Short mmCIF file of N, CA and C in Angstrom, two decimals:
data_model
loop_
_atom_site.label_atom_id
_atom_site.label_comp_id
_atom_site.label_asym_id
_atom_site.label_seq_id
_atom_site.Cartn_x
_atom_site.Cartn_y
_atom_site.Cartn_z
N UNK A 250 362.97 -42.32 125.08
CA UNK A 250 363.67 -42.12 123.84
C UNK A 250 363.50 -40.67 123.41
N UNK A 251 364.62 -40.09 123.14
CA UNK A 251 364.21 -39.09 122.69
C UNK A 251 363.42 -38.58 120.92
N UNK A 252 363.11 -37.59 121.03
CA UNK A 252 362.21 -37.43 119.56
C UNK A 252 362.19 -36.15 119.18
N UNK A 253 362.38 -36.21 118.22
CA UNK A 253 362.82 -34.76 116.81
C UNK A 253 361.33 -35.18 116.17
N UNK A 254 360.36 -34.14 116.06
CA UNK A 254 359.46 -34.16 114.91
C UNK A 254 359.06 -32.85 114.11
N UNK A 255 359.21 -32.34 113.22
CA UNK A 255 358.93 -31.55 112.59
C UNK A 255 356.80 -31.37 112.53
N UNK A 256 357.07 -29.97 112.42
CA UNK A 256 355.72 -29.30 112.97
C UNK A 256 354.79 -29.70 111.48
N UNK A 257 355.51 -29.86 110.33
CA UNK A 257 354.97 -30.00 108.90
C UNK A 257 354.52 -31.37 109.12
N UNK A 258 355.10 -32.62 109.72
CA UNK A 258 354.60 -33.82 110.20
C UNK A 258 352.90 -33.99 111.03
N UNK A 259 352.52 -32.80 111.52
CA UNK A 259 351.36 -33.08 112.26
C UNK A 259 350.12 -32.74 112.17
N UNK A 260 349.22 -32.94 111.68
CA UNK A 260 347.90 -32.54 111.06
C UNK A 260 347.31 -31.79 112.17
N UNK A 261 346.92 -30.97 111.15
CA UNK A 261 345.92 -29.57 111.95
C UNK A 261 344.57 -30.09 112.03
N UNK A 262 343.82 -29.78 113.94
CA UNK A 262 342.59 -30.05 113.61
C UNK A 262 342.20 -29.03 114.21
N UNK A 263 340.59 -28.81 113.90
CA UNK A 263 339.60 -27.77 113.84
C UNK A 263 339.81 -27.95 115.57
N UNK A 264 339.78 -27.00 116.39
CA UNK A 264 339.66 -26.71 118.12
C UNK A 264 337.96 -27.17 118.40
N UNK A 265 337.51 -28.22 119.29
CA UNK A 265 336.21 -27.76 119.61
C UNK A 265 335.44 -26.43 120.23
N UNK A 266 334.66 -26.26 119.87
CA UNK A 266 333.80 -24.94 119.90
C UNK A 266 334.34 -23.89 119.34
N UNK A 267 335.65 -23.80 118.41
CA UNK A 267 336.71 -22.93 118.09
C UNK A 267 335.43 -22.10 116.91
N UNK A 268 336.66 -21.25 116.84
CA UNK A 268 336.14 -20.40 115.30
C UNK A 268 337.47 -20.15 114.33
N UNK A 269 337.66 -20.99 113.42
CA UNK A 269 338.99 -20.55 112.61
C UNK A 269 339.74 -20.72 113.90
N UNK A 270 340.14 -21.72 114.42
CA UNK A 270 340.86 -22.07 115.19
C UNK A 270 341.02 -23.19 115.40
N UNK A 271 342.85 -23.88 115.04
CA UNK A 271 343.27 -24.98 114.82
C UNK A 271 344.18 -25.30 115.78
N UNK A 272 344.80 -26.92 116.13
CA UNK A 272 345.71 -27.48 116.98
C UNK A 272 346.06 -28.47 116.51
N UNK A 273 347.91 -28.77 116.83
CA UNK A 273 348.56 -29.63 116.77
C UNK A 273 348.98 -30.25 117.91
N UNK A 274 348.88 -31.45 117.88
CA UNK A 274 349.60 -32.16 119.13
C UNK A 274 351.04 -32.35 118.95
N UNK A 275 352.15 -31.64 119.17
CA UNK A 275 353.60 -31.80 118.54
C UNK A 275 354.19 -32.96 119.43
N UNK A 276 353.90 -32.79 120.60
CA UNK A 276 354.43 -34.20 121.16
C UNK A 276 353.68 -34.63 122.45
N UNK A 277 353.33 -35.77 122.71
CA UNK A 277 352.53 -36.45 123.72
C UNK A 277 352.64 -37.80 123.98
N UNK A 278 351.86 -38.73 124.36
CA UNK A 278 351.88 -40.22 124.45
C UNK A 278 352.15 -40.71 124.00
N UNK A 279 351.95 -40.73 122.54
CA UNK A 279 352.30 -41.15 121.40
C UNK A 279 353.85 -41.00 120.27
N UNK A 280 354.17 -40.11 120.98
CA UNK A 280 355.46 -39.66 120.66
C UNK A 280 356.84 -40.57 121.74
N UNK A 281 355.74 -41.20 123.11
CA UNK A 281 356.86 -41.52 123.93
C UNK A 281 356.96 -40.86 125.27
N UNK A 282 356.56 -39.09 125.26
CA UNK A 282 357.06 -38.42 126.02
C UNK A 282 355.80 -38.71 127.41
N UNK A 283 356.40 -38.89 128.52
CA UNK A 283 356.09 -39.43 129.99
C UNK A 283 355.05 -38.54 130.81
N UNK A 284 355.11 -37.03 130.62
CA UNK A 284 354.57 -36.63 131.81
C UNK A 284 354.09 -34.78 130.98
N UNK A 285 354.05 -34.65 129.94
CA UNK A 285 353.87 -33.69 129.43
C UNK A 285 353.84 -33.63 128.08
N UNK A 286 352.45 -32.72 127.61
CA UNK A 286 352.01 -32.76 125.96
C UNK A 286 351.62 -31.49 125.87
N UNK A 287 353.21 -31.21 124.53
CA UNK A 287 353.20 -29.93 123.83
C UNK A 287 351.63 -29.39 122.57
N UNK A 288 351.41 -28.96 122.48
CA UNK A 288 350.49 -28.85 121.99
C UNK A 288 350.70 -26.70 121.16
N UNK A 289 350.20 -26.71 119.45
CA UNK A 289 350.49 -25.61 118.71
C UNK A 289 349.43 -25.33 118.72
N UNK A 290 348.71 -23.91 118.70
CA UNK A 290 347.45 -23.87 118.69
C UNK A 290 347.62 -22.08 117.42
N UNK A 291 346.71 -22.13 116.27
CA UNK A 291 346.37 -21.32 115.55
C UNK A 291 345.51 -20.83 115.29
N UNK A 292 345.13 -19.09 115.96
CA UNK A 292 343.70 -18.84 115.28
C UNK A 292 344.08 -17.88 114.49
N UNK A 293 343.35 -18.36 113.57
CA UNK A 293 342.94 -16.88 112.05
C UNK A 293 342.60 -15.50 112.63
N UNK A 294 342.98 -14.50 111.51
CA UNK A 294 342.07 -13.20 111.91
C UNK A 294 340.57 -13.57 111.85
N UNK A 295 339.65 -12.97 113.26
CA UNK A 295 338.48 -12.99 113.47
C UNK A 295 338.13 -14.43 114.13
N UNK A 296 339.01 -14.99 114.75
CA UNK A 296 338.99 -16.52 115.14
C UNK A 296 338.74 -16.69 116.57
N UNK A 297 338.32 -17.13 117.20
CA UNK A 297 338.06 -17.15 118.71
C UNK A 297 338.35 -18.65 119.75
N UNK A 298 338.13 -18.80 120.59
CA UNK A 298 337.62 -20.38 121.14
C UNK A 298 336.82 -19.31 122.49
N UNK A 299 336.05 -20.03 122.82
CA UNK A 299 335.07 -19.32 123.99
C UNK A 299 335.88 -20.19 125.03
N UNK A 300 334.94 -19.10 126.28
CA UNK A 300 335.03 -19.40 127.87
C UNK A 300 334.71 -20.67 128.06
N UNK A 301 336.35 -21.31 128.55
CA UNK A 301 335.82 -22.73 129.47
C UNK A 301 337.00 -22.47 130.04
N UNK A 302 337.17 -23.46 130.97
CA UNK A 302 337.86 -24.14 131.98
C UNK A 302 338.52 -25.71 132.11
N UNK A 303 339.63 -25.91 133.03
CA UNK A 303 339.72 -27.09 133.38
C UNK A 303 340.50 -27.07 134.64
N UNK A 304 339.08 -28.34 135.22
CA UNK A 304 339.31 -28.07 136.68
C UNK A 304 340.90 -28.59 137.42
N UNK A 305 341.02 -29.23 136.85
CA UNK A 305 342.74 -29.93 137.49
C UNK A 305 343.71 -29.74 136.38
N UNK A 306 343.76 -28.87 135.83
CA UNK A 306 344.76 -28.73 134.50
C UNK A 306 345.42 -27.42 134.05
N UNK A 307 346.50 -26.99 134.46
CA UNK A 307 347.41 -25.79 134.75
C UNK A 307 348.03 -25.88 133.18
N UNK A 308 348.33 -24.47 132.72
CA UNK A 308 348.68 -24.48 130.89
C UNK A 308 349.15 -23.73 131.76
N UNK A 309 350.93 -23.89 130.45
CA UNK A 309 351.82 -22.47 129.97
C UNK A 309 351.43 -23.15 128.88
N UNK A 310 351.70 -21.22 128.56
CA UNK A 310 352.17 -20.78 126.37
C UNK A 310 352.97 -19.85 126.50
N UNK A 311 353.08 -20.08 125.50
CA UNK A 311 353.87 -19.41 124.68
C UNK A 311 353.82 -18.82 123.23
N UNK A 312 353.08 -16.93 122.83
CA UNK A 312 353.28 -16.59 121.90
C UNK A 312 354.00 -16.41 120.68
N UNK A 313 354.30 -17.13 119.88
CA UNK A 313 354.72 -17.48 118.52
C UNK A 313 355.02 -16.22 117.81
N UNK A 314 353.72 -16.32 117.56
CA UNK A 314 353.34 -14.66 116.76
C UNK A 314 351.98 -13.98 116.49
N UNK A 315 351.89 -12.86 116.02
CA UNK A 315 350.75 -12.35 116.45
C UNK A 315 350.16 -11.85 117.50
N UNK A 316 349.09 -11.15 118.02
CA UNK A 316 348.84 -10.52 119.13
C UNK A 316 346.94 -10.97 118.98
N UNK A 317 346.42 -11.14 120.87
CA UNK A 317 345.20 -11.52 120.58
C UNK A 317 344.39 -10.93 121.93
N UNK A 318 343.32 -11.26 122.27
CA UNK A 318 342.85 -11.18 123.05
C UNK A 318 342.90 -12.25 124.27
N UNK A 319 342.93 -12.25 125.34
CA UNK A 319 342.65 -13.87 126.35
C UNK A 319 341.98 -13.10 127.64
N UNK A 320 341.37 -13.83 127.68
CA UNK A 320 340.42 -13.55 129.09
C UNK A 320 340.72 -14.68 129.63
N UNK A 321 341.31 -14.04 131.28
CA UNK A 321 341.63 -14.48 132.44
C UNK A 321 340.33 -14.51 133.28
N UNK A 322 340.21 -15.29 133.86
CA UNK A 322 338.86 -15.14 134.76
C UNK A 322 338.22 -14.06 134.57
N UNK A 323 338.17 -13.00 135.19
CA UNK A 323 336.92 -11.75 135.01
C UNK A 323 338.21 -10.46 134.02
N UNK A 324 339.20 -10.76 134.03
CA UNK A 324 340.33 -9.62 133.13
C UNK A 324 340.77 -10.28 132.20
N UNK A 325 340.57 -9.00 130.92
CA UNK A 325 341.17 -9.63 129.65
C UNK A 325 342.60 -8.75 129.46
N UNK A 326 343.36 -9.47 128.84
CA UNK A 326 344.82 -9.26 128.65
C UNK A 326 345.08 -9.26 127.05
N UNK A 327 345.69 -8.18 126.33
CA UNK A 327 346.01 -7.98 125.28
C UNK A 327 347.61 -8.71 125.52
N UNK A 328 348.07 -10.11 124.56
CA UNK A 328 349.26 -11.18 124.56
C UNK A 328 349.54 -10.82 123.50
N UNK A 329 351.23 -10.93 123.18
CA UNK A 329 351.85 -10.81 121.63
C UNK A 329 352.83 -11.67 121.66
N UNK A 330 353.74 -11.87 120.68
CA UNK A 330 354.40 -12.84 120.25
C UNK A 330 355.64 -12.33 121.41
N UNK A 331 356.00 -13.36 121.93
CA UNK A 331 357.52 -13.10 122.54
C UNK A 331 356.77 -12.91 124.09
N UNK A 332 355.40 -13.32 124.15
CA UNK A 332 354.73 -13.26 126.10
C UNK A 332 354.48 -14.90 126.18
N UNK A 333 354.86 -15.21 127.98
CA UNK A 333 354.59 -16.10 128.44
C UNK A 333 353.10 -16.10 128.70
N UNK A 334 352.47 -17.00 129.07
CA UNK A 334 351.44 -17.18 130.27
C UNK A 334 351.38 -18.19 130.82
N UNK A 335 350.79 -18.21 132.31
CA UNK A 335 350.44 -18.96 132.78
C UNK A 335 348.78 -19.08 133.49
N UNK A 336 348.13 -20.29 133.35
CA UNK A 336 346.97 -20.14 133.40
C UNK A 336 346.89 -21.06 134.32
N UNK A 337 346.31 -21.21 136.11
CA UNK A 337 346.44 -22.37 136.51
C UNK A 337 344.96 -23.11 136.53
N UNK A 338 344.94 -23.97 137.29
CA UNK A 338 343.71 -25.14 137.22
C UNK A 338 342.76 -24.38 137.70
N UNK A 339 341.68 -24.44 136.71
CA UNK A 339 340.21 -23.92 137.38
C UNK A 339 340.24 -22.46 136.81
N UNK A 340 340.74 -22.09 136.42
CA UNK A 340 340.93 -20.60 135.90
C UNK A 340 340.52 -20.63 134.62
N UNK A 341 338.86 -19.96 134.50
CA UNK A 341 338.31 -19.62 133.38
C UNK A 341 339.02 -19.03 132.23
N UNK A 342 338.95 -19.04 130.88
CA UNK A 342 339.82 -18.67 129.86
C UNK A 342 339.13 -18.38 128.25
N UNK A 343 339.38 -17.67 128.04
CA UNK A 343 339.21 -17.46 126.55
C UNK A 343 339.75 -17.05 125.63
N UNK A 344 339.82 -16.89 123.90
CA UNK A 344 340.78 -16.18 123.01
C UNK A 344 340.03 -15.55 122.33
N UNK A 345 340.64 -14.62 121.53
CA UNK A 345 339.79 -13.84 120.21
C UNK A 345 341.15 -13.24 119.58
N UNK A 346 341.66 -13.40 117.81
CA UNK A 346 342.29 -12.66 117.74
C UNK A 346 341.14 -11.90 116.99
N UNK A 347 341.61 -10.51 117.04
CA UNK A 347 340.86 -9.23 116.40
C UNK A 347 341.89 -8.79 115.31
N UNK A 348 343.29 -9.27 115.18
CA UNK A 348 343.76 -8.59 114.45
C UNK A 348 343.92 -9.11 112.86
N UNK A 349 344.61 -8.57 111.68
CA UNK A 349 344.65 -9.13 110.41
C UNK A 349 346.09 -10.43 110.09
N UNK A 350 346.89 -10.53 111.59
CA UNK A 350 347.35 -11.19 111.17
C UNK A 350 347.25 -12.69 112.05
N UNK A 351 347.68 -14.28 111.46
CA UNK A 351 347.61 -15.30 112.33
C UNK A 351 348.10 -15.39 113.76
N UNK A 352 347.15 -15.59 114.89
CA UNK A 352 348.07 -15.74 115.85
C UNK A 352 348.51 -17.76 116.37
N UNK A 353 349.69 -17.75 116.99
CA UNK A 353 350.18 -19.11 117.06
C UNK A 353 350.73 -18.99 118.54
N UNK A 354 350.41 -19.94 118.79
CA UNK A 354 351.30 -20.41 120.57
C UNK A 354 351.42 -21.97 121.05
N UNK A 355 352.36 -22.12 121.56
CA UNK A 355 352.38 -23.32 121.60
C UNK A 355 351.62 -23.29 123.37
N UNK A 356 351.11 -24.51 124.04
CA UNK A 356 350.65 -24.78 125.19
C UNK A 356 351.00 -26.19 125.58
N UNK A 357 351.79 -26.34 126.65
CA UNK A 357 352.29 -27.22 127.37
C UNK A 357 351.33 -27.13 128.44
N UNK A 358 350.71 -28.79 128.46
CA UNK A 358 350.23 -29.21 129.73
C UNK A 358 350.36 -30.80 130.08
N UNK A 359 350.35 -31.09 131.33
CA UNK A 359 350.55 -32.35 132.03
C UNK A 359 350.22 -33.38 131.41
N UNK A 360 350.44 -34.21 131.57
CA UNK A 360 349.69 -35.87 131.05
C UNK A 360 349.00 -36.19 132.10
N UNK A 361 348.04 -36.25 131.68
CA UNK A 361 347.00 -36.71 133.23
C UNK A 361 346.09 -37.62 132.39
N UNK A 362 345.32 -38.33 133.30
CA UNK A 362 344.12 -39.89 132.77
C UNK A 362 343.48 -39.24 132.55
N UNK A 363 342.36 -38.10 133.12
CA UNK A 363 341.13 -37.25 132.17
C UNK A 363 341.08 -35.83 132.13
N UNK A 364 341.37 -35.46 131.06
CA UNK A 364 341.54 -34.36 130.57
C UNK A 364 340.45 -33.63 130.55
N UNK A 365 339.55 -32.60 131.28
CA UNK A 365 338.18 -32.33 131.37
C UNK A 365 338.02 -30.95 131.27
N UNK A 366 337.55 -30.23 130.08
CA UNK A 366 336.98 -29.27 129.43
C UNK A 366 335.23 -28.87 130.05
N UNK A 367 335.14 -28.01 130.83
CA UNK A 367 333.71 -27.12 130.89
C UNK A 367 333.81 -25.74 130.01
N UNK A 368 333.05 -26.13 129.57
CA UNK A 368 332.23 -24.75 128.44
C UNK A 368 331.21 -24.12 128.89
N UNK A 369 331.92 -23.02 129.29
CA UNK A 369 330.88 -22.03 130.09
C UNK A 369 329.95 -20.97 128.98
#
């Protein structure tokens, strides 16, 4: 079935291990959708999520707005609003924005049975 949901519909939660850093699930299982869950992610100025990984679990995003920091395995990459990425499985990761304004991206990843986060 298809599904229209507005982003004002979905409660913001705190990211684990985040800092001033929030996520929406915009559409997933629960919405219906089969094989992929959109997901909004917001950090504040001075907001971070640290180095982890996931071992079987490949992300695109997509910058919204704002500009931040992300560490790619051992290289960090300065991202702004209007950049893709792609991050595949097993590929260490991190954020920081440094700047004064919010950064936002949405991240599309698979529907899979266990979803598994290491925090390095």
């Amino acid at each position: 079935m298809a599904t229209v949901r507005p982003q004002t519909a979905v409660p913001s939660q705190p990211v684990e291990r985040g800092e001033k850093a929030y996520i929406q699930v915009l559409l997933g299982p629960e919405e219906g959708v089969p094989h992929f869950i959109t997901r909004k992610f917001t950090i504040l100025p001075g907001g971070s999520i640290p180095r982890h990984r996931h071992p079987t679990l490949e992300h695109e995003q997509y910058v919204l707005s704002g500009s931040m920091e992300l560490g790619l395995g051992d290289e960090v990459r300065i991202v702004k609003a209007g950049e893709a990425v792609y991050i595949p499985a097993g590929t260490p990761h991190w954020y920081r924005n440094l700047g004064s304004e919010p950064v936002e991206f949405l991240c599309i990843i698979p529907r899979t049975e266990g979803y598994v986060t290491e925090w390095e």
